[in-house]
mmCIF file with all atom_site columns, C-alpha atoms in Angstrom:
data_model
loop_
_atom_site.group_PDB
_atom_site.id
_atom_site.type_symbol
_atom_site.label_atom_id
_atom_site.label_alt_id
_atom_site.label_comp_id
_atom_site.label_asym_id
_atom_site.label_entity_id
_atom_site.label_seq_id
_atom_site.pdbx_PDB_ins_code
_atom_site.Cartn_x
_atom_site.Cartn_y
_atom_site.Cartn_z
_atom_site.occupancy
_atom_site.B_iso_or_equiv
_atom_site.pdbx_formal_charge
_atom_site.auth_seq_id
_atom_site.auth_comp_id
_atom_site.auth_asym_id
_atom_site.auth_atom_id
_atom_site.pdbx_PDB_model_num
ATOM 1   C CA . GLN A 1 1   ? -10.663 -9.367  -6.400  1.00 71.00 ? 1178 GLN A CA 1
ATOM 2   C CA . LYS A 1 2   ? -7.919  -9.883  -9.047  1.00 78.00 ? 1179 LYS A CA 1
ATOM 3   C CA . GLU A 1 3   ? -4.484  -8.192  -8.132  1.00 90.00 ? 1180 GLU A CA 1
ATOM 4   C CA . VAL A 1 4   ? -1.590  -7.501  -10.727 1.00 95.00 ? 1181 VAL A CA 1
ATOM 5   C CA . GLU A 1 5   ? 1.488   -6.500  -8.771  1.00 95.00 ? 1182 GLU A CA 1
ATOM 6   C CA . GLN A 1 6   ? 4.382   -4.472  -9.574  1.00 96.00 ? 1183 GLN A CA 1
ATOM 7   C CA . ASN A 1 7   ? 7.370   -2.600  -7.723  1.00 93.00 ? 1184 ASN A CA 1
ATOM 8   C CA . SER A 1 8   ? 6.679   1.080   -8.055  1.00 91.00 ? 1185 SER A CA 1
ATOM 9   C CA . GLY A 1 9   ? 10.480  1.722   -8.237  1.00 91.00 ? 1186 GLY A CA 1
ATOM 10  C CA . PRO A 1 10  ? 12.169  3.672   -9.281  1.00 95.00 ? 1187 PRO A CA 1
ATOM 11  C CA . LEU A 1 11  ? 14.326  1.136   -11.049 1.00 97.00 ? 1188 LEU A CA 1
ATOM 12  C CA . SER A 1 12  ? 17.733  2.805   -11.812 1.00 97.00 ? 1189 SER A CA 1
ATOM 13  C CA . VAL A 1 13  ? 19.850  1.204   -14.444 1.00 97.00 ? 1190 VAL A CA 1
ATOM 14  C CA . PRO A 1 14  ? 22.872  2.348   -16.323 1.00 97.00 ? 1191 PRO A CA 1
ATOM 15  C CA . GLU A 1 15  ? 22.893  3.212   -20.095 1.00 97.00 ? 1192 GLU A CA 1
ATOM 16  C CA . GLY A 1 16  ? 23.476  -0.087  -22.227 1.00 97.00 ? 1193 GLY A CA 1
ATOM 17  C CA . ALA A 1 17  ? 22.561  -2.372  -19.106 1.00 97.00 ? 1194 ALA A CA 1
ATOM 18  C CA . ILE A 1 18  ? 19.636  -4.895  -19.210 1.00 98.00 ? 1195 ILE A CA 1
ATOM 19  C CA . ALA A 1 19  ? 16.602  -3.556  -17.291 1.00 98.00 ? 1196 ALA A CA 1
ATOM 20  C CA . SER A 1 20  ? 14.302  -6.192  -15.652 1.00 97.00 ? 1197 SER A CA 1
ATOM 21  C CA . LEU A 1 21  ? 10.660  -5.453  -14.916 1.00 98.00 ? 1198 LEU A CA 1
ATOM 22  C CA . ASN A 1 22  ? 8.614   -7.692  -13.192 1.00 97.00 ? 1199 ASN A CA 1
ATOM 23  C CA . CYS A 1 23  ? 4.843   -8.250  -12.682 1.00 97.00 ? 1200 CYS A CA 1
ATOM 24  C CA . THR A 1 24  ? 3.007   -11.196 -10.916 1.00 97.00 ? 1201 THR A CA 1
ATOM 25  C CA . TYR A 1 25  ? -0.721  -11.778 -10.990 1.00 96.00 ? 1202 TYR A CA 1
ATOM 26  C CA . SER A 1 26  ? -3.223  -13.406 -8.819  1.00 95.00 ? 1203 SER A CA 1
ATOM 27  C CA . ASP A 1 27  ? -5.828  -15.002 -11.405 1.00 92.00 ? 1204 ASP A CA 1
ATOM 28  C CA . ARG A 1 28  ? -4.589  -18.346 -12.409 1.00 91.00 ? 1205 ARG A CA 1
ATOM 29  C CA . GLY A 1 29  ? -7.218  -18.247 -14.895 1.00 89.00 ? 1206 GLY A CA 1
ATOM 30  C CA . SER A 1 30  ? -5.446  -15.106 -16.840 1.00 90.00 ? 1207 SER A CA 1
ATOM 31  C CA . GLN A 1 31  ? -4.842  -15.734 -20.593 1.00 87.00 ? 1208 GLN A CA 1
ATOM 32  C CA . SER A 1 32  ? -2.904  -12.878 -22.042 1.00 91.00 ? 1209 SER A CA 1
ATOM 33  C CA . PHE A 1 33  ? -0.313  -10.543 -20.642 1.00 94.00 ? 1210 PHE A CA 1
ATOM 34  C CA . PHE A 1 34  ? 0.476   -7.160  -22.156 1.00 94.00 ? 1211 PHE A CA 1
ATOM 35  C CA . TRP A 1 35  ? 3.054   -4.661  -21.465 1.00 97.00 ? 1212 TRP A CA 1
ATOM 36  C CA . TYR A 1 36  ? 2.593   -0.898  -21.688 1.00 96.00 ? 1213 TYR A CA 1
ATOM 37  C CA . ARG A 1 37  ? 4.878   2.199   -21.618 1.00 97.00 ? 1214 ARG A CA 1
ATOM 38  C CA . GLN A 1 38  ? 3.921   5.427   -20.116 1.00 95.00 ? 1215 GLN A CA 1
ATOM 39  C CA . TYR A 1 39  ? 5.936   8.438   -20.659 1.00 95.00 ? 1216 TYR A CA 1
ATOM 40  C CA . SER A 1 40  ? 5.163   11.109  -17.968 1.00 90.00 ? 1217 SER A CA 1
ATOM 41  C CA . GLY A 1 41  ? 2.181   13.172  -19.258 1.00 85.00 ? 1218 GLY A CA 1
ATOM 42  C CA . LYS A 1 42  ? 1.540   10.897  -21.915 1.00 89.00 ? 1219 LYS A CA 1
ATOM 43  C CA . SER A 1 43  ? -0.837  7.986   -22.555 1.00 91.00 ? 1220 SER A CA 1
ATOM 44  C CA . PRO A 1 44  ? 0.062   4.436   -22.537 1.00 94.00 ? 1221 PRO A CA 1
ATOM 45  C CA . GLU A 1 45  ? 1.472   2.793   -25.509 1.00 93.00 ? 1222 GLU A CA 1
ATOM 46  C CA . LEU A 1 46  ? 1.731   -0.882  -26.124 1.00 92.00 ? 1223 LEU A CA 1
ATOM 47  C CA . ILE A 1 47  ? 5.065   -2.549  -26.260 1.00 94.00 ? 1224 ILE A CA 1
ATOM 48  C CA . MET A 1 48  ? 4.177   -6.191  -26.949 1.00 92.00 ? 1225 MET A CA 1
ATOM 49  C CA . PHE A 1 49  ? 2.001   -8.844  -25.516 1.00 92.00 ? 1226 PHE A CA 1
ATOM 50  C CA . ILE A 1 50  ? 2.590   -12.596 -24.713 1.00 94.00 ? 1227 ILE A CA 1
ATOM 51  C CA . TYR A 1 51  ? 0.004   -15.535 -24.168 1.00 90.00 ? 1228 TYR A CA 1
ATOM 52  C CA . SER A 1 52  ? 2.136   -18.683 -24.263 1.00 92.00 ? 1229 SER A CA 1
ATOM 53  C CA . ASN A 1 53  ? 4.666   -19.808 -21.500 1.00 95.00 ? 1230 ASN A CA 1
ATOM 54  C CA . GLY A 1 54  ? 8.416   -19.108 -22.475 1.00 95.00 ? 1231 GLY A CA 1
ATOM 55  C CA . ASP A 1 55  ? 9.887   -16.178 -24.027 1.00 96.00 ? 1232 ASP A CA 1
ATOM 56  C CA . LYS A 1 56  ? 8.958   -13.741 -26.931 1.00 96.00 ? 1233 LYS A CA 1
ATOM 57  C CA . GLU A 1 57  ? 11.378  -11.472 -28.467 1.00 97.00 ? 1234 GLU A CA 1
ATOM 58  C CA . ASP A 1 58  ? 10.822  -8.098  -30.153 1.00 95.00 ? 1235 ASP A CA 1
ATOM 59  C CA . GLY A 1 59  ? 13.966  -6.030  -30.987 1.00 96.00 ? 1236 GLY A CA 1
ATOM 60  C CA . ARG A 1 60  ? 15.493  -5.112  -27.654 1.00 97.00 ? 1237 ARG A CA 1
ATOM 61  C CA . PHE A 1 61  ? 12.329  -5.990  -25.507 1.00 98.00 ? 1238 PHE A CA 1
ATOM 62  C CA . THR A 1 62  ? 11.787  -9.553  -24.448 1.00 98.00 ? 1239 THR A CA 1
ATOM 63  C CA . ALA A 1 63  ? 8.689   -10.646 -22.538 1.00 97.00 ? 1240 ALA A CA 1
ATOM 64  C CA . GLN A 1 64  ? 8.763   -13.944 -20.107 1.00 97.00 ? 1241 GLN A CA 1
ATOM 65  C CA . LEU A 1 65  ? 5.746   -15.741 -19.090 1.00 97.00 ? 1242 LEU A CA 1
ATOM 66  C CA . ASN A 1 66  ? 5.737   -18.317 -16.377 1.00 96.00 ? 1243 ASN A CA 1
ATOM 67  C CA . LYS A 1 67  ? 2.095   -19.235 -16.033 1.00 95.00 ? 1244 LYS A CA 1
ATOM 68  C CA . ALA A 1 68  ? 3.041   -22.108 -13.203 1.00 95.00 ? 1245 ALA A CA 1
ATOM 69  C CA . SER A 1 69  ? 4.394   -19.015 -11.167 1.00 95.00 ? 1246 SER A CA 1
ATOM 70  C CA . GLN A 1 70  ? 1.795   -16.474 -11.912 1.00 96.00 ? 1247 GLN A CA 1
ATOM 71  C CA . TYR A 1 71  ? 4.848   -14.388 -13.298 1.00 96.00 ? 1248 TYR A CA 1
ATOM 72  C CA . VAL A 1 72  ? 5.498   -12.316 -16.154 1.00 97.00 ? 1249 VAL A CA 1
ATOM 73  C CA . SER A 1 73  ? 8.525   -9.849  -16.974 1.00 98.00 ? 1250 SER A CA 1
ATOM 74  C CA . LEU A 1 74  ? 9.851   -7.568  -19.267 1.00 98.00 ? 1251 LEU A CA 1
ATOM 75  C CA . LEU A 1 75  ? 13.692  -7.270  -20.172 1.00 98.00 ? 1252 LEU A CA 1
ATOM 76  C CA . ILE A 1 76  ? 15.256  -4.364  -22.252 1.00 98.00 ? 1253 ILE A CA 1
ATOM 77  C CA . ARG A 1 77  ? 18.314  -4.871  -23.537 1.00 98.00 ? 1254 ARG A CA 1
ATOM 78  C CA . ASP A 1 78  ? 20.902  -2.028  -24.177 1.00 98.00 ? 1255 ASP A CA 1
ATOM 79  C CA . SER A 1 79  ? 18.728  0.359   -22.409 1.00 98.00 ? 1256 SER A CA 1
ATOM 80  C CA . GLN A 1 80  ? 18.663  3.721   -23.632 1.00 97.00 ? 1257 GLN A CA 1
ATOM 81  C CA . PRO A 1 81  ? 17.779  7.082   -21.683 1.00 97.00 ? 1258 PRO A CA 1
ATOM 82  C CA . SER A 1 82  ? 14.774  7.197   -23.877 1.00 97.00 ? 1259 SER A CA 1
ATOM 83  C CA . ASP A 1 83  ? 13.584  4.095   -22.329 1.00 98.00 ? 1260 ASP A CA 1
ATOM 84  C CA . SER A 1 84  ? 13.136  6.273   -19.108 1.00 98.00 ? 1261 SER A CA 1
ATOM 85  C CA . ALA A 1 85  ? 9.411   5.861   -18.427 1.00 97.00 ? 1262 ALA A CA 1
ATOM 86  C CA . THR A 1 86  ? 6.771   3.952   -16.527 1.00 96.00 ? 1263 THR A CA 1
ATOM 87  C CA . TYR A 1 87  ? 6.083   0.229   -17.490 1.00 98.00 ? 1264 TYR A CA 1
ATOM 88  C CA . LEU A 1 88  ? 2.510   -1.053  -17.079 1.00 97.00 ? 1265 LEU A CA 1
ATOM 89  C CA . CYS A 1 89  ? 1.690   -4.655  -16.827 1.00 97.00 ? 1266 CYS A CA 1
ATOM 90  C CA . ALA A 1 90  ? -1.622  -5.752  -17.507 1.00 94.00 ? 1267 ALA A CA 1
ATOM 91  C CA . VAL A 1 91  ? -3.247  -9.057  -17.642 1.00 93.00 ? 1268 VAL A CA 1
ATOM 92  C CA . MET A 1 92  ? -6.499  -10.304 -19.391 1.00 88.00 ? 1269 MET A CA 1
ATOM 93  C CA . ASP A 1 93  ? -8.562  -12.902 -17.652 1.00 83.00 ? 1270 ASP A CA 1
ATOM 94  C CA . ALA A 1 94  ? -10.928 -15.574 -19.414 1.00 79.00 ? 1271 ALA A CA 1
ATOM 95  C CA . GLY A 1 95  ? -13.965 -12.883 -19.598 1.00 75.00 ? 1272 GLY A CA 1
ATOM 96  C CA . ASN A 1 96  ? -11.496 -10.510 -21.599 1.00 75.00 ? 1273 ASN A CA 1
ATOM 97  C CA . MET A 1 97  ? -11.358 -8.140  -18.714 1.00 80.00 ? 1274 MET A CA 1
ATOM 98  C CA . LEU A 1 98  ? -8.153  -6.232  -18.492 1.00 85.00 ? 1275 LEU A CA 1
ATOM 99  C CA . THR A 1 99  ? -6.846  -5.499  -14.984 1.00 90.00 ? 1276 THR A CA 1
ATOM 100 C CA . PHE A 1 100 ? -3.670  -3.193  -14.739 1.00 94.00 ? 1277 PHE A CA 1
ATOM 101 C CA . GLY A 1 101 ? -0.702  -2.977  -12.485 1.00 95.00 ? 1278 GLY A CA 1
ATOM 102 C CA . GLY A 1 102 ? 0.306   0.078   -10.778 1.00 94.00 ? 1279 GLY A CA 1
ATOM 103 C CA . GLY A 1 103 ? 3.402   0.344   -13.058 1.00 96.00 ? 1280 GLY A CA 1
ATOM 104 C CA . THR A 1 104 ? 7.066   0.492   -12.164 1.00 97.00 ? 1281 THR A CA 1
ATOM 105 C CA . ARG A 1 105 ? 9.203   3.682   -12.911 1.00 97.00 ? 1282 ARG A CA 1
ATOM 106 C CA . LEU A 1 106 ? 12.281  3.086   -14.827 1.00 98.00 ? 1283 LEU A CA 1
ATOM 107 C CA . MET A 1 107 ? 15.218  5.511   -15.152 1.00 98.00 ? 1284 MET A CA 1
ATOM 108 C CA . VAL A 1 108 ? 18.005  5.077   -17.383 1.00 98.00 ? 1285 VAL A CA 1
ATOM 109 C CA . LYS A 1 109 ? 21.187  7.093   -16.603 1.00 96.00 ? 1286 LYS A CA 1
ATOM 110 C CA . PRO A 1 110 ? 23.507  8.098   -19.628 1.00 93.00 ? 1287 PRO A CA 1
ATOM 111 C CA . GLU B 2 1   ? -6.659  12.300  -37.866 1.00 52.00 ? 732  GLU B CA 1
ATOM 112 C CA . THR B 2 2   ? -5.611  9.119   -36.847 1.00 63.00 ? 733  THR B CA 1
ATOM 113 C CA . GLY B 2 3   ? -5.605  7.092   -33.749 1.00 92.00 ? 734  GLY B CA 1
ATOM 114 C CA . VAL B 2 4   ? -7.858  7.851   -30.598 1.00 96.00 ? 735  VAL B CA 1
ATOM 115 C CA . THR B 2 5   ? -8.481  11.798  -29.923 1.00 96.00 ? 736  THR B CA 1
ATOM 116 C CA . GLN B 2 6   ? -9.729  13.138  -26.778 1.00 97.00 ? 737  GLN B CA 1
ATOM 117 C CA . THR B 2 7   ? -11.085 16.545  -26.257 1.00 97.00 ? 738  THR B CA 1
ATOM 118 C CA . PRO B 2 8   ? -10.495 18.679  -23.996 1.00 96.00 ? 739  PRO B CA 1
ATOM 119 C CA . ARG B 2 9   ? -6.725  17.905  -23.035 1.00 95.00 ? 740  ARG B CA 1
ATOM 120 C CA . HIS B 2 10  ? -7.227  19.862  -19.661 1.00 96.00 ? 741  HIS B CA 1
ATOM 121 C CA . LEU B 2 11  ? -10.648 20.500  -17.946 1.00 95.00 ? 742  LEU B CA 1
ATOM 122 C CA . VAL B 2 12  ? -10.809 22.444  -14.536 1.00 95.00 ? 743  VAL B CA 1
ATOM 123 C CA . MET B 2 13  ? -14.515 22.524  -13.178 1.00 92.00 ? 744  MET B CA 1
ATOM 124 C CA . GLY B 2 14  ? -16.599 23.466  -9.987  1.00 89.00 ? 745  GLY B CA 1
ATOM 125 C CA . MET B 2 15  ? -18.599 20.878  -8.237  1.00 88.00 ? 746  MET B CA 1
ATOM 126 C CA . THR B 2 16  ? -21.771 22.081  -9.371  1.00 87.00 ? 747  THR B CA 1
ATOM 127 C CA . ASN B 2 17  ? -20.744 22.127  -13.137 1.00 88.00 ? 748  ASN B CA 1
ATOM 128 C CA . LYS B 2 18  ? -21.645 19.794  -15.987 1.00 93.00 ? 749  LYS B CA 1
ATOM 129 C CA . LYS B 2 19  ? -19.362 19.218  -18.275 1.00 95.00 ? 750  LYS B CA 1
ATOM 130 C CA . SER B 2 20  ? -18.516 16.395  -21.032 1.00 97.00 ? 751  SER B CA 1
ATOM 131 C CA . LEU B 2 21  ? -15.166 14.622  -22.142 1.00 98.00 ? 752  LEU B CA 1
ATOM 132 C CA . LYS B 2 22  ? -15.044 13.720  -26.055 1.00 98.00 ? 753  LYS B CA 1
ATOM 133 C CA . CYS B 2 23  ? -13.341 10.736  -27.675 1.00 98.00 ? 754  CYS B CA 1
ATOM 134 C CA . GLU B 2 24  ? -13.254 9.820   -31.192 1.00 97.00 ? 755  GLU B CA 1
ATOM 135 C CA . GLN B 2 25  ? -11.353 6.842   -32.892 1.00 96.00 ? 756  GLN B CA 1
ATOM 136 C CA . HIS B 2 26  ? -10.276 6.320   -36.380 1.00 94.00 ? 757  HIS B CA 1
ATOM 137 C CA . LEU B 2 27  ? -8.877  2.922   -36.103 1.00 93.00 ? 758  LEU B CA 1
ATOM 138 C CA . GLY B 2 28  ? -12.187 1.213   -37.317 1.00 91.00 ? 759  GLY B CA 1
ATOM 139 C CA . HIS B 2 29  ? -12.612 -0.644  -33.812 1.00 92.00 ? 760  HIS B CA 1
ATOM 140 C CA . ASN B 2 30  ? -15.782 -1.911  -32.246 1.00 90.00 ? 761  ASN B CA 1
ATOM 141 C CA . ALA B 2 31  ? -14.897 -2.028  -28.761 1.00 91.00 ? 762  ALA B CA 1
ATOM 142 C CA . MET B 2 32  ? -14.286 1.267   -26.720 1.00 93.00 ? 763  MET B CA 1
ATOM 143 C CA . TYR B 2 33  ? -13.282 2.368   -23.099 1.00 93.00 ? 764  TYR B CA 1
ATOM 144 C CA . TRP B 2 34  ? -13.236 4.954   -20.230 1.00 95.00 ? 765  TRP B CA 1
ATOM 145 C CA . TYR B 2 35  ? -10.372 4.497   -17.871 1.00 94.00 ? 766  TYR B CA 1
ATOM 146 C CA . LYS B 2 36  ? -9.319  6.688   -14.770 1.00 95.00 ? 767  LYS B CA 1
ATOM 147 C CA . GLN B 2 37  ? -5.607  6.863   -13.914 1.00 94.00 ? 768  GLN B CA 1
ATOM 148 C CA . SER B 2 38  ? -5.261  8.636   -10.418 1.00 92.00 ? 769  SER B CA 1
ATOM 149 C CA . ALA B 2 39  ? -2.043  9.399   -8.920  1.00 86.00 ? 770  ALA B CA 1
ATOM 150 C CA . LYS B 2 40  ? -0.075  6.396   -7.442  1.00 78.00 ? 771  LYS B CA 1
ATOM 151 C CA . LYS B 2 41  ? -3.027  4.054   -8.307  1.00 86.00 ? 772  LYS B CA 1
ATOM 152 C CA . PRO B 2 42  ? -3.299  1.778   -10.990 1.00 89.00 ? 773  PRO B CA 1
ATOM 153 C CA . LEU B 2 43  ? -5.576  2.373   -14.300 1.00 92.00 ? 774  LEU B CA 1
ATOM 154 C CA . GLU B 2 44  ? -9.111  1.746   -13.260 1.00 91.00 ? 775  GLU B CA 1
ATOM 155 C CA . LEU B 2 45  ? -11.579 0.594   -15.698 1.00 90.00 ? 776  LEU B CA 1
ATOM 156 C CA . MET B 2 46  ? -14.867 2.515   -15.603 1.00 92.00 ? 777  MET B CA 1
ATOM 157 C CA . PHE B 2 47  ? -16.999 1.700   -18.821 1.00 91.00 ? 778  PHE B CA 1
ATOM 158 C CA . VAL B 2 48  ? -16.625 -0.818  -21.836 1.00 90.00 ? 779  VAL B CA 1
ATOM 159 C CA . TYR B 2 49  ? -18.782 -0.548  -24.865 1.00 90.00 ? 780  TYR B CA 1
ATOM 160 C CA . SER B 2 50  ? -18.829 -3.178  -27.457 1.00 85.00 ? 781  SER B CA 1
ATOM 161 C CA . LEU B 2 51  ? -20.648 -2.249  -30.563 1.00 76.00 ? 782  LEU B CA 1
ATOM 162 C CA . GLU B 2 52  ? -22.215 0.502   -29.013 1.00 72.00 ? 783  GLU B CA 1
ATOM 163 C CA . GLU B 2 53  ? -23.722 -1.693  -26.099 1.00 76.00 ? 784  GLU B CA 1
ATOM 164 C CA . ARG B 2 54  ? -22.484 -1.032  -22.734 1.00 76.00 ? 785  ARG B CA 1
ATOM 165 C CA . VAL B 2 55  ? -20.999 -4.245  -21.309 1.00 73.00 ? 786  VAL B CA 1
ATOM 166 C CA . GLU B 2 56  ? -19.293 -3.230  -18.233 1.00 72.00 ? 787  GLU B CA 1
ATOM 167 C CA . ASN B 2 57  ? -20.130 -0.484  -15.785 1.00 69.00 ? 788  ASN B CA 1
ATOM 168 C CA . ASN B 2 58  ? -17.618 -1.095  -12.839 1.00 71.00 ? 789  ASN B CA 1
ATOM 169 C CA . SER B 2 59  ? -19.258 0.383   -9.998  1.00 82.00 ? 790  SER B CA 1
ATOM 170 C CA . VAL B 2 60  ? -19.017 3.762   -10.920 1.00 90.00 ? 791  VAL B CA 1
ATOM 171 C CA . PRO B 2 61  ? -20.793 6.469   -9.357  1.00 92.00 ? 792  PRO B CA 1
ATOM 172 C CA . SER B 2 62  ? -23.587 7.895   -11.221 1.00 92.00 ? 793  SER B CA 1
ATOM 173 C CA . ARG B 2 63  ? -22.131 11.378  -11.468 1.00 94.00 ? 794  ARG B CA 1
ATOM 174 C CA . PHE B 2 64  ? -20.405 9.898   -14.246 1.00 95.00 ? 795  PHE B CA 1
ATOM 175 C CA . SER B 2 65  ? -22.528 8.978   -17.259 1.00 94.00 ? 796  SER B CA 1
ATOM 176 C CA . PRO B 2 66  ? -21.208 7.425   -20.505 1.00 94.00 ? 797  PRO B CA 1
ATOM 177 C CA . GLU B 2 67  ? -22.461 7.656   -24.082 1.00 94.00 ? 798  GLU B CA 1
ATOM 178 C CA . CYS B 2 68  ? -21.587 5.776   -27.113 1.00 93.00 ? 799  CYS B CA 1
ATOM 179 C CA . PRO B 2 69  ? -23.793 7.031   -30.064 1.00 93.00 ? 800  PRO B CA 1
ATOM 180 C CA . ASN B 2 70  ? -21.692 5.132   -32.609 1.00 91.00 ? 801  ASN B CA 1
ATOM 181 C CA . SER B 2 71  ? -18.660 2.876   -32.678 1.00 89.00 ? 802  SER B CA 1
ATOM 182 C CA . SER B 2 72  ? -16.374 5.949   -33.498 1.00 94.00 ? 803  SER B CA 1
ATOM 183 C CA . HIS B 2 73  ? -17.567 8.281   -30.527 1.00 96.00 ? 804  HIS B CA 1
ATOM 184 C CA . LEU B 2 74  ? -17.633 8.056   -26.891 1.00 96.00 ? 805  LEU B CA 1
ATOM 185 C CA . PHE B 2 75  ? -18.573 10.639  -24.091 1.00 97.00 ? 806  PHE B CA 1
ATOM 186 C CA . LEU B 2 76  ? -18.449 10.846  -20.339 1.00 97.00 ? 807  LEU B CA 1
ATOM 187 C CA . HIS B 2 77  ? -20.890 13.342  -19.059 1.00 97.00 ? 808  HIS B CA 1
ATOM 188 C CA . LEU B 2 78  ? -20.029 14.800  -15.759 1.00 96.00 ? 809  LEU B CA 1
ATOM 189 C CA . HIS B 2 79  ? -22.056 16.447  -13.061 1.00 93.00 ? 810  HIS B CA 1
ATOM 190 C CA . THR B 2 80  ? -21.810 17.240  -9.490  1.00 93.00 ? 811  THR B CA 1
ATOM 191 C CA . LEU B 2 81  ? -18.236 15.635  -8.999  1.00 93.00 ? 812  LEU B CA 1
ATOM 192 C CA . GLN B 2 82  ? -16.101 15.670  -6.112  1.00 94.00 ? 813  GLN B CA 1
ATOM 193 C CA . PRO B 2 83  ? -12.508 16.841  -5.697  1.00 93.00 ? 814  PRO B CA 1
ATOM 194 C CA . GLU B 2 84  ? -11.231 13.185  -5.421  1.00 93.00 ? 815  GLU B CA 1
ATOM 195 C CA . ASP B 2 85  ? -12.403 12.731  -8.935  1.00 95.00 ? 816  ASP B CA 1
ATOM 196 C CA . SER B 2 86  ? -9.617  14.839  -10.050 1.00 96.00 ? 817  SER B CA 1
ATOM 197 C CA . ALA B 2 87  ? -7.548  12.378  -12.588 1.00 96.00 ? 818  ALA B CA 1
ATOM 198 C CA . LEU B 2 88  ? -6.581  11.704  -15.747 1.00 96.00 ? 819  LEU B CA 1
ATOM 199 C CA . TYR B 2 89  ? -9.497  10.268  -17.872 1.00 97.00 ? 820  TYR B CA 1
ATOM 200 C CA . LEU B 2 90  ? -8.325  7.827   -20.600 1.00 96.00 ? 821  LEU B CA 1
ATOM 201 C CA . CYS B 2 91  ? -10.263 6.558   -23.549 1.00 97.00 ? 822  CYS B CA 1
ATOM 202 C CA . ALA B 2 92  ? -9.259  3.406   -25.321 1.00 94.00 ? 823  ALA B CA 1
ATOM 203 C CA . SER B 2 93  ? -10.242 1.442   -28.227 1.00 93.00 ? 824  SER B CA 1
ATOM 204 C CA . SER B 2 94  ? -9.775  -2.296  -29.384 1.00 90.00 ? 825  SER B CA 1
ATOM 205 C CA . GLN B 2 95  ? -10.848 -4.615  -32.143 1.00 87.00 ? 826  GLN B CA 1
ATOM 206 C CA . GLY B 2 96  ? -13.277 -6.848  -30.381 1.00 75.00 ? 827  GLY B CA 1
ATOM 207 C CA . ARG B 2 97  ? -12.377 -7.918  -26.969 1.00 66.00 ? 828  ARG B CA 1
ATOM 208 C CA . SER B 2 98  ? -10.316 -10.975 -27.768 1.00 64.00 ? 829  SER B CA 1
ATOM 209 C CA . LEU B 2 99  ? -7.053  -12.275 -26.327 1.00 57.00 ? 830  LEU B CA 1
ATOM 210 C CA . ASN B 2 100 ? -4.808  -10.700 -28.749 1.00 66.00 ? 831  ASN B CA 1
ATOM 211 C CA . SER B 2 101 ? -6.790  -7.336  -29.113 1.00 77.00 ? 832  SER B CA 1
ATOM 212 C CA . PRO B 2 102 ? -4.652  -4.550  -27.393 1.00 84.00 ? 833  PRO B CA 1
ATOM 213 C CA . LEU B 2 103 ? -6.089  -1.255  -26.295 1.00 89.00 ? 834  LEU B CA 1
ATOM 214 C CA . HIS B 2 104 ? -4.909  1.942   -28.204 1.00 92.00 ? 835  HIS B CA 1
ATOM 215 C CA . PHE B 2 105 ? -5.325  4.924   -25.726 1.00 94.00 ? 836  PHE B CA 1
ATOM 216 C CA . GLY B 2 106 ? -6.096  8.624   -26.379 1.00 95.00 ? 837  GLY B CA 1
ATOM 217 C CA . ASN B 2 107 ? -3.905  11.226  -24.988 1.00 93.00 ? 838  ASN B CA 1
ATOM 218 C CA . GLY B 2 108 ? -6.259  11.533  -21.911 1.00 95.00 ? 839  GLY B CA 1
ATOM 219 C CA . THR B 2 109 ? -8.055  14.428  -20.208 1.00 96.00 ? 840  THR B CA 1
ATOM 220 C CA . ARG B 2 110 ? -6.580  15.595  -17.177 1.00 95.00 ? 841  ARG B CA 1
ATOM 221 C CA . LEU B 2 111 ? -9.585  16.609  -15.010 1.00 96.00 ? 842  LEU B CA 1
ATOM 222 C CA . THR B 2 112 ? -9.227  18.964  -11.801 1.00 95.00 ? 843  THR B CA 1
ATOM 223 C CA . VAL B 2 113 ? -12.188 19.307  -9.425  1.00 94.00 ? 844  VAL B CA 1
ATOM 224 C CA . THR B 2 114 ? -12.310 22.650  -7.480  1.00 92.00 ? 845  THR B CA 1
#
């Protein structure tokens, strides 16, 4: 059973701070890693994906991947109240099967 | 219309009813998916269609029956459901199933089984 683990939260950060969202996965053969954002009552939307070790930056978002530790994270700089949502980590294996974590609920307080 | 469209947005049905969920994608993708999202549980993959052929059936009960008549349309036929089947059902599409092919989700159908 392939597992993707996330702390359910809520993670509460003040406006302007850095929010750090973490995800661990069990399958060492995992190839690609995705972060989705899901607002309450809405469908998940892709924020970014990463497949090489290291950091990948896109605007205020940075994804970090460490395959040796089976760990992927998402940093949100200058957090805004509009970033308040549930963030889903998804891991794709060598067979192109995508497994989702349970999500972390982020609350950014003004 | 652009993106992935699901209808209906909300559905309430009795355990003896038969209903269908519809999904249409306008992205030119060739893979389509049904996911189930229950409260406090991760997204669960139900079915995958690639080039209109079912390539994954994730041990889903037979009371859920998918249909993919072409690469743009996907249905989920429902019959004799149970109350525990109440959930948000999400359709998604992607361009192939490669490493860099993210899913694009529809807005979902909120299903309540009474």
